[in-house]
PDB file of C-alpha atoms in Angstrom:
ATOM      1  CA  UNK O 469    -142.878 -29.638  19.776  1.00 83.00           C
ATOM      2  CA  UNK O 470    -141.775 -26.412  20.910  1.00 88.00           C
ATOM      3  CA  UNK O 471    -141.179 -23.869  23.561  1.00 90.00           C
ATOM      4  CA  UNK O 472    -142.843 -20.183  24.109  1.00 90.00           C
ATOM      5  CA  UNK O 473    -140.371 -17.032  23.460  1.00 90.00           C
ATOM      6  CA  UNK O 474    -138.135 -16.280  26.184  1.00 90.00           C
ATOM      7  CA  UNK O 475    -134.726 -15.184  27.090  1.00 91.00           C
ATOM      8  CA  UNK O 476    -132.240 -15.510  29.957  1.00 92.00           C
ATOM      9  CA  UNK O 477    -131.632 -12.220  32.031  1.00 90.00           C
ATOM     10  CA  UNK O 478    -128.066 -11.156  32.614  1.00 88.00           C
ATOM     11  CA  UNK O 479    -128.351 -11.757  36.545  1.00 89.00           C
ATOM     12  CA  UNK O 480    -129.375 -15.293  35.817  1.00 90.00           C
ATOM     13  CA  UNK O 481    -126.824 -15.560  33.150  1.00 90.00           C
ATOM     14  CA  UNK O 482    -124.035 -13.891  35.619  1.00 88.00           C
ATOM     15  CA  UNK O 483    -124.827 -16.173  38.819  1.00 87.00           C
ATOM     16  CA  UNK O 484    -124.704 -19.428  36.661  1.00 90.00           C
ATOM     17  CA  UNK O 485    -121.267 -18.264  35.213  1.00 89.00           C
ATOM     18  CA  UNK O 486    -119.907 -18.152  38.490  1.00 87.00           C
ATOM     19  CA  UNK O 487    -121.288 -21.358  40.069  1.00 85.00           C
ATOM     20  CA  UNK O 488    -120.132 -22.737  36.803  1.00 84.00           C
ATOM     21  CA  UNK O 489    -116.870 -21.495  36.649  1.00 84.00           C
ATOM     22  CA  UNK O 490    -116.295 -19.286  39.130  1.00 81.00           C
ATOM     23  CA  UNK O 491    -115.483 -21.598  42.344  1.00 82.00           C
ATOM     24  CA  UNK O 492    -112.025 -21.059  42.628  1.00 83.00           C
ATOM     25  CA  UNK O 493    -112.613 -17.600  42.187  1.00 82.00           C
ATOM     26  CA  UNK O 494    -115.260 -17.897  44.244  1.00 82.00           C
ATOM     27  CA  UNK O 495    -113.410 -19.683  47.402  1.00 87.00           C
ATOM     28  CA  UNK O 496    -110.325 -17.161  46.764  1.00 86.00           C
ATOM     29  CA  UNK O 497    -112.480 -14.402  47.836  1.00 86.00           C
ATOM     30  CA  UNK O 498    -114.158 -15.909  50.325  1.00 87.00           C
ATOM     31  CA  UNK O 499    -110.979 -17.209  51.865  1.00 89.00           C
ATOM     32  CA  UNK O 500    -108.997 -13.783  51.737  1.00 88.00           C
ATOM     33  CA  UNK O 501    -112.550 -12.055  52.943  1.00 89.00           C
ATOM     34  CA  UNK O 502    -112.567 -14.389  56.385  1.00 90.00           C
ATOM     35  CA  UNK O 503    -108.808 -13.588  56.838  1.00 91.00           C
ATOM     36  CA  UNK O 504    -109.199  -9.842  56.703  1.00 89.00           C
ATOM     37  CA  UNK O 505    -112.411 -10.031  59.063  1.00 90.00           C
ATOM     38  CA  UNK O 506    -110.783 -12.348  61.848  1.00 91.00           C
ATOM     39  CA  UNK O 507    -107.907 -10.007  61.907  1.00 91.00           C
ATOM     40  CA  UNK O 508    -110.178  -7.199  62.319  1.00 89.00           C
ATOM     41  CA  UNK O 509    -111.943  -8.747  64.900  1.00 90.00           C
ATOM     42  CA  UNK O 510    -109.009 -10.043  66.930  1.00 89.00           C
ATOM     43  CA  UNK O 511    -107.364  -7.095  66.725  1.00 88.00           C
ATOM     44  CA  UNK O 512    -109.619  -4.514  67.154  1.00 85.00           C
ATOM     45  CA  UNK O 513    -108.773  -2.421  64.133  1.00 85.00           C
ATOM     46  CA  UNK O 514    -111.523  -1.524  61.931  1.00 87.00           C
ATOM     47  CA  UNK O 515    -109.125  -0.753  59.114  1.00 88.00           C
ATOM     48  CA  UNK O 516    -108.788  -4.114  58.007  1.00 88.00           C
ATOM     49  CA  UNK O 517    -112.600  -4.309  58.206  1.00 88.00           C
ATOM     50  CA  UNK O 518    -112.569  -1.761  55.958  1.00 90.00           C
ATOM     51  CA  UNK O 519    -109.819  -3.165  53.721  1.00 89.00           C
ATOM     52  CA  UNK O 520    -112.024  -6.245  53.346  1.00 88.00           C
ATOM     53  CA  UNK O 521    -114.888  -4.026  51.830  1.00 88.00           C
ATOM     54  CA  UNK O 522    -112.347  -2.698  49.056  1.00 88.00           C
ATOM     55  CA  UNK O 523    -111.429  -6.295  48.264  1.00 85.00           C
ATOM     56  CA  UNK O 524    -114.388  -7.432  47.610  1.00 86.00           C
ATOM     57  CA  UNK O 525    -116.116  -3.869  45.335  1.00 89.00           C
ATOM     58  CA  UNK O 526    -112.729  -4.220  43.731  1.00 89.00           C
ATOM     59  CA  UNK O 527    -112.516  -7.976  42.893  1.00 86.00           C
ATOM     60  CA  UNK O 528    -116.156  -8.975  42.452  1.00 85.00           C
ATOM     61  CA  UNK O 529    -116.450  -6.533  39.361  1.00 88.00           C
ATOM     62  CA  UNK O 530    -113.244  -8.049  38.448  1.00 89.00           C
ATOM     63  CA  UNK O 531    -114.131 -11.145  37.987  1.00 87.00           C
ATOM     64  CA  UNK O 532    -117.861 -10.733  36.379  1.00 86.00           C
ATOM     65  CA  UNK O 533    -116.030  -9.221  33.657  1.00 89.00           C
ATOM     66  CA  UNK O 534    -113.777 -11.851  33.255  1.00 88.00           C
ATOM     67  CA  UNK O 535    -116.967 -14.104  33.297  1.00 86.00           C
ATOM     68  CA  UNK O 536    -118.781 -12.168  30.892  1.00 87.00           C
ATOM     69  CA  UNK O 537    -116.020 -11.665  28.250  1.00 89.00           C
ATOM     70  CA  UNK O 538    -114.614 -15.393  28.455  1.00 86.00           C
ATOM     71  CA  UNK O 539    -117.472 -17.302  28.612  1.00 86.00           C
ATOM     72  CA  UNK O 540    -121.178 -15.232  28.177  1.00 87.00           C
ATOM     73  CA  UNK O 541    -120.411 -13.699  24.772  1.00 86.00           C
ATOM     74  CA  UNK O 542    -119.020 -17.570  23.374  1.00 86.00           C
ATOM     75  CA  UNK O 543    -121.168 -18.061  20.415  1.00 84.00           C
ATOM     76  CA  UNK O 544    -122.501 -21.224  22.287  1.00 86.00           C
ATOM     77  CA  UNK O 545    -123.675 -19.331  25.416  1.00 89.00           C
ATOM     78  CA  UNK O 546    -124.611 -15.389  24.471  1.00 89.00           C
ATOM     79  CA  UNK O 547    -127.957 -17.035  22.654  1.00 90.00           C
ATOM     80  CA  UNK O 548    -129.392 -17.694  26.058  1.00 92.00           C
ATOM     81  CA  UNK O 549    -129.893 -13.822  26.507  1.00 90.00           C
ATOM     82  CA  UNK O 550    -131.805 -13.111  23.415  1.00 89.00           C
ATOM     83  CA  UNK O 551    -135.132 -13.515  22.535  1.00 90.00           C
ATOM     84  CA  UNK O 552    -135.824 -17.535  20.877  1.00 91.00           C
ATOM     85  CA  UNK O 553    -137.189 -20.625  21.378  1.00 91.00           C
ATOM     86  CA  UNK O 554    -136.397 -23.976  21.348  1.00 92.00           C
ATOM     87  CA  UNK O 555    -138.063 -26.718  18.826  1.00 92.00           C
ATOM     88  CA  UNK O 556    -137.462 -30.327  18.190  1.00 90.00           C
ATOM     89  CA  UNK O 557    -137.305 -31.361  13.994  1.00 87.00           C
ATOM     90  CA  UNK O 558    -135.411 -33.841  12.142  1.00 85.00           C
ATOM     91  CA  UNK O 559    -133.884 -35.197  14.927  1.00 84.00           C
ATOM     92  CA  UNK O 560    -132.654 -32.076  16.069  1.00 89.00           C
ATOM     93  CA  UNK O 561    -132.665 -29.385  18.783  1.00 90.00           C
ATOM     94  CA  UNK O 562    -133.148 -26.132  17.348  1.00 91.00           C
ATOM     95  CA  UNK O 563    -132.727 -22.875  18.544  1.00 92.00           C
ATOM     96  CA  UNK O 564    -134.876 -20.251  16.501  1.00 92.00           C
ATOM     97  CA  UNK O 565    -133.650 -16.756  17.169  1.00 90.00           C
ATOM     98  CA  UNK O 566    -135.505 -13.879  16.773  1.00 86.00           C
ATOM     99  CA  UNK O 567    -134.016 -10.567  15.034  1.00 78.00           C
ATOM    100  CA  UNK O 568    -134.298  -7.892  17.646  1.00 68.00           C
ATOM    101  CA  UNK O 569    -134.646  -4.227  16.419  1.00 63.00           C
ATOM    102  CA  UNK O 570    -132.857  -1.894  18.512  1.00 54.00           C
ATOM    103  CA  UNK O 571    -135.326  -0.529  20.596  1.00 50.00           C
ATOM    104  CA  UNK O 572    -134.380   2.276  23.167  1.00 48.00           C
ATOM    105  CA  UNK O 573    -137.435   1.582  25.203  1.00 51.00           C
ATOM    106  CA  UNK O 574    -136.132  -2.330  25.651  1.00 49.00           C
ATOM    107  CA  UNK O 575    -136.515  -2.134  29.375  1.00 50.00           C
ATOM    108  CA  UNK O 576    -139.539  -3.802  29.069  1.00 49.00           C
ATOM    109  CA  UNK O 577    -138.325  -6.994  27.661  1.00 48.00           C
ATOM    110  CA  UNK O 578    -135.812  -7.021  30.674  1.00 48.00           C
ATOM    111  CA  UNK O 579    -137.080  -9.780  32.406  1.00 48.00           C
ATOM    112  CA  UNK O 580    -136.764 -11.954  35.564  1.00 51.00           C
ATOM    113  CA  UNK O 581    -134.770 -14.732  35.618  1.00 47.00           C
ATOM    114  CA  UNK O 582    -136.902 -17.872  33.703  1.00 52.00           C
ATOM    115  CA  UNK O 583    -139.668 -15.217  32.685  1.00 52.00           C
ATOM    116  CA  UNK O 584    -141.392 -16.023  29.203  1.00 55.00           C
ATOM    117  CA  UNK O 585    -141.149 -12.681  26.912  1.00 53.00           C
ATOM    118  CA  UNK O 586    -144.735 -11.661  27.579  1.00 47.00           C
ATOM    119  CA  UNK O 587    -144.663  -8.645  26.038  1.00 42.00           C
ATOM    120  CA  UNK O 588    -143.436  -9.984  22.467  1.00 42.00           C
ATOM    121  CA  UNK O 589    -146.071  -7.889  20.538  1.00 43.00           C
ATOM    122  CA  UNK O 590    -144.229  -4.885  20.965  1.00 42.00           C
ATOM    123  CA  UNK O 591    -140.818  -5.705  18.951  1.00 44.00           C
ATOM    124  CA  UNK O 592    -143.160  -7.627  16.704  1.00 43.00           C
ATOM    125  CA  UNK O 593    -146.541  -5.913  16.590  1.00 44.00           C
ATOM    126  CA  UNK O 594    -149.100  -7.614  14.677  1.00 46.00           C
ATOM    127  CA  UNK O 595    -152.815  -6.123  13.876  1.00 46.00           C
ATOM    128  CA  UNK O 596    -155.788  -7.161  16.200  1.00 47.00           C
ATOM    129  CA  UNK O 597    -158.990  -8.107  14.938  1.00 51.00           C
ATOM    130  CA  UNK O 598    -162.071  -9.083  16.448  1.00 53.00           C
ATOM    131  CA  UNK O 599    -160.810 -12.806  15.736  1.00 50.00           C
ATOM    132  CA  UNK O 600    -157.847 -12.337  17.716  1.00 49.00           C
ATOM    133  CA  UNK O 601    -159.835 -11.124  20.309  1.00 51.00           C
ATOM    134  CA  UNK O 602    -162.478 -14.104  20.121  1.00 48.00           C
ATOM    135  CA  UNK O 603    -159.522 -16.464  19.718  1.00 45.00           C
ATOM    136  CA  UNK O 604    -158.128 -15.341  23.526  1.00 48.00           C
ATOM    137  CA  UNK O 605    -160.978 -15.360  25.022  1.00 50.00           C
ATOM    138  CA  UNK O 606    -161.726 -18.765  23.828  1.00 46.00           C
ATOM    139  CA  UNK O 607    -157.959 -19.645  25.154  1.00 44.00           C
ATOM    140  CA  UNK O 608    -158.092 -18.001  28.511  1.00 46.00           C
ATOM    141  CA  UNK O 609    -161.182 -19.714  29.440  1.00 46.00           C
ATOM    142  CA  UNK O 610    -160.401 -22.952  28.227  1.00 43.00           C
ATOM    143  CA  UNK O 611    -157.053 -22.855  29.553  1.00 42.00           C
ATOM    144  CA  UNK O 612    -157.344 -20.906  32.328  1.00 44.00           C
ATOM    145  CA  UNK O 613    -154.261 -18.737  31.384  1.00 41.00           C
ATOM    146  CA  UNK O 614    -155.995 -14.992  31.425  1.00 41.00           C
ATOM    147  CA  UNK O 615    -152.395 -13.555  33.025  1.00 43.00           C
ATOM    148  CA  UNK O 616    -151.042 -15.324  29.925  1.00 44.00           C
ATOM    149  CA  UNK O 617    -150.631 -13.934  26.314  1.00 47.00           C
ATOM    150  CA  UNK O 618    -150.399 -16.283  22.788  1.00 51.00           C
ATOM    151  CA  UNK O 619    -146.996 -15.936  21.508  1.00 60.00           C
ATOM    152  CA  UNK O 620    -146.655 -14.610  17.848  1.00 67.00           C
ATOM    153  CA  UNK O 621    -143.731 -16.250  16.030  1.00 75.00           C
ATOM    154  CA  UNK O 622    -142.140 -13.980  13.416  1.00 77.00           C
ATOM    155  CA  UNK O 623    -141.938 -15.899  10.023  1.00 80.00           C
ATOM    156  CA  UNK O 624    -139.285 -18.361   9.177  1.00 80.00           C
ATOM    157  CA  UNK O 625    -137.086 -16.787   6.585  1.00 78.00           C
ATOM    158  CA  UNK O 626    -136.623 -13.999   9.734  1.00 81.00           C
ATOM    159  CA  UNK O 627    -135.721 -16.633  12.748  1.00 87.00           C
ATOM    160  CA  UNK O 628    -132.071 -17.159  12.855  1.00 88.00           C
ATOM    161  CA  UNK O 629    -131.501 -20.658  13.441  1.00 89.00           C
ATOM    162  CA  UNK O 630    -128.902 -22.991  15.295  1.00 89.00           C
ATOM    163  CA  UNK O 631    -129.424 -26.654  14.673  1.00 89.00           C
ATOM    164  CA  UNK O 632    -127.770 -29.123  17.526  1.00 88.00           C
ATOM    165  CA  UNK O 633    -128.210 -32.795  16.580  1.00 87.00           C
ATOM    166  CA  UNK O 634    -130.019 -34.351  19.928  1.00 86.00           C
ATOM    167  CA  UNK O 635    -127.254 -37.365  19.572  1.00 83.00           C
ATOM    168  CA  UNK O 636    -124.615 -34.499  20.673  1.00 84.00           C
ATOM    169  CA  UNK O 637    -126.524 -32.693  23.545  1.00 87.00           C
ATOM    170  CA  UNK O 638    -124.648 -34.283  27.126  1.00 84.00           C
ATOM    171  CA  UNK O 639    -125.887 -34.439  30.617  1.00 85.00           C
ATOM    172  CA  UNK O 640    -127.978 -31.927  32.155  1.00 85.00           C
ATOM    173  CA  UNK O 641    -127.949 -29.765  35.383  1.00 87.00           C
ATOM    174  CA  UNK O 642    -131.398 -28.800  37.080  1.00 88.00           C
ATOM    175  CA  UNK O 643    -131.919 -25.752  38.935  1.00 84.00           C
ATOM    176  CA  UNK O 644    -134.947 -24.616  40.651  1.00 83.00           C
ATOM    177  CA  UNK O 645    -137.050 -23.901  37.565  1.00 86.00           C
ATOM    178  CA  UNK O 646    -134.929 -24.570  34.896  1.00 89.00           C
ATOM    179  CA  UNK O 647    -132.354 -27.288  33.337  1.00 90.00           C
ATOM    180  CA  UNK O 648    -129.355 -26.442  32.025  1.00 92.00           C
ATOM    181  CA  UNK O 649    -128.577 -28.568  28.262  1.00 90.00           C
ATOM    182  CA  UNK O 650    -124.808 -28.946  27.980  1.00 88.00           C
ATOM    183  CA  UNK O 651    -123.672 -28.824  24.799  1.00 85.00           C
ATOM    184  CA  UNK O 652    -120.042 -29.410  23.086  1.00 73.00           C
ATOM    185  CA  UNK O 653    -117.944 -25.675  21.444  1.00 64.00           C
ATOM    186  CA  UNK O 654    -119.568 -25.555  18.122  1.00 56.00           C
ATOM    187  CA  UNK O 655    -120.839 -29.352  18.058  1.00 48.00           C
ATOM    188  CA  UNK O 656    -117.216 -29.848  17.002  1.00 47.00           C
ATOM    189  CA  UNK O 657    -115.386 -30.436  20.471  1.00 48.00           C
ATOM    190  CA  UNK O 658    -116.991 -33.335  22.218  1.00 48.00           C
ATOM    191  CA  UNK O 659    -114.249 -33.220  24.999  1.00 50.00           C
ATOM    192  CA  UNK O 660    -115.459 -29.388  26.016  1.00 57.00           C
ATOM    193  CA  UNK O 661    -118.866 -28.886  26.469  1.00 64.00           C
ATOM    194  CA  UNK O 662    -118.634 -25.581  27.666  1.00 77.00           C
ATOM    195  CA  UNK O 663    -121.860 -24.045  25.716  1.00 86.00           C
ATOM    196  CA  UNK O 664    -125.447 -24.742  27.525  1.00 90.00           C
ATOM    197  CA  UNK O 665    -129.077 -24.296  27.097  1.00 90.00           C
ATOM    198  CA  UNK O 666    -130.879 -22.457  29.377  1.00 92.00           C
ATOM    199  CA  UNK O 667    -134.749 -24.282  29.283  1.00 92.00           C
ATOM    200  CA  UNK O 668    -136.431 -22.532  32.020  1.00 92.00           C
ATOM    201  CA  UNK O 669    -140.112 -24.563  33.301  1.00 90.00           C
ATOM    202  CA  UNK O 670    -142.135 -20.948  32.498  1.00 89.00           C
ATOM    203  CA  UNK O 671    -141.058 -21.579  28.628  1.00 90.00           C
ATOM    204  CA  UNK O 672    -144.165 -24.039  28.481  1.00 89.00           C
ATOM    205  CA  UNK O 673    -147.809 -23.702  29.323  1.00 85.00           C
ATOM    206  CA  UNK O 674    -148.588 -26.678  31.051  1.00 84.00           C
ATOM    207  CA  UNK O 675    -145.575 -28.373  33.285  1.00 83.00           C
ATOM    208  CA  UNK O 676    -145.934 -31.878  31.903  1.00 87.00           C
ATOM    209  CA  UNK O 677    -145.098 -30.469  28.605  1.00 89.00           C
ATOM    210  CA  UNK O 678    -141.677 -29.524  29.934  1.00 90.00           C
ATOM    211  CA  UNK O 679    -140.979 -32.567  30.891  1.00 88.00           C
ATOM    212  CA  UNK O 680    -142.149 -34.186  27.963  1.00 89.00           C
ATOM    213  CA  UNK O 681    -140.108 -32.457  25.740  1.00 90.00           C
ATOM    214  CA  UNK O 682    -137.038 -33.511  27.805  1.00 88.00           C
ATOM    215  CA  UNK O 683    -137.923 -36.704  27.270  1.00 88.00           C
ATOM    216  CA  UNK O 684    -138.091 -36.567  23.721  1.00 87.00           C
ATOM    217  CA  UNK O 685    -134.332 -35.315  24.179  1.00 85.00           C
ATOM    218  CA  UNK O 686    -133.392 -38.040  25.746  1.00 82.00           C
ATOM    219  CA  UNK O 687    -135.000 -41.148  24.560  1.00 78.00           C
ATOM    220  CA  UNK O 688    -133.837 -40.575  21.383  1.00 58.00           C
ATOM    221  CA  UNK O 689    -130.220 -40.329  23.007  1.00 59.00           C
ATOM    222  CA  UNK O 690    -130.636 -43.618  24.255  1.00 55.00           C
ATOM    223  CA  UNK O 691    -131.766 -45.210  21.511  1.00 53.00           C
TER     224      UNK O 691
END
């Protein structure tokens, strides 16, 4: 069983960061925000109003940088913005990565938040013949799926792979279309489970196959 090919955008990456770790940063600003605005308004002076505004374009900045460098580039966590899916074998959760050329004209692949890589033909284009053709057709009206394309999966010996044993992956957080999959630093540090995996609903076709394949995470957990 196995996912489509999709990635996590940065915004989506960024605002989970911060509800993840960034609270106290989070309530700091907040806290020194409402300060600086009730003293504007109960005083009158629009400077402080306006000293509220740098706080925040100065601090905010601040501290997605501190986000980014500290926690979205840990080898646990910066997979979640590249291109890969997810595949259960052996007892494992594995996360197949896909090598990414560097493409100038990437802005395509720079997708919403939870978005399936739709356009994966283009960093790995593969020749169209009037099977192909016949094939989606056949799909699409089957299926019903005509605003959806068939993935193509790059051969093995090019998917860079990160095997996490199911036993190991911890509780899980849901969000409004996705889960979140904690799992420990490097399967080494049980008592730190600061990487995740992001498994957003739009990485399957059909819903109940998203939530079958958390169940197959999870039975064999409790077993």
């Amino acid at each position: 069983m196995q996912t489509r090919i999709f990635k996590m955008s940065q915004p989506a990456l960024l605002a989970y960061l911060f509800r993840r770790h960034g609270k106290g940063w989070t309530i700091g600003l907040l806290a020194g925000l409402v300060v600086l605005l009730l003293i504007s308004l109960l005083s009158g002076d629009l400077r402080f109003a306006i000293l509220a505004l740098i706080y925040v374009f100065i601090l905010v900045p601040m501290i997605m940088a501190f986000l980014y460098f500290n926690y979205a580039l840990h080898p646990d966590i910066c997979f979640n913005g590249l291109p890969h899916f997810l595949r259960l074998a052996d007892g494992n959760l594995e996360i197949c990565m896909l090598p990414v050329e560097d493409n100038t004209e990437d802005d395509a692949h720079k997708d919403k938040a939870g978005d399936v890589m739709q356009s994966s033909d283009e960093v790995f284009p593969k020749p169209e013949d009037d099977a192909d053709k016949k094939w989606n057709l056949k799909w699409n009206k089957t299926f019903d799926t005509e605003d959806r394309e068939i993935d193509y999966f790059p051969p093995e010996s090019e998917l860079i792979i990160k095997k996490i044993p199911k036993s190991k992956i911890g509780r899980y957080e849901v969000g409004t279309n996705e889960i979140f999959l904690q799992i420990p630093d490097d399967i080494s540090n049980e008592t730190s489970n600061l990487g995740f995996i992001y498994l957003p609903s739009s990485a399957f076709i059909f819903s109940a196959d998203f939530k079958s394949f958390i169940d197959c995470i999870y039975k064999s957990n409790s077993n």
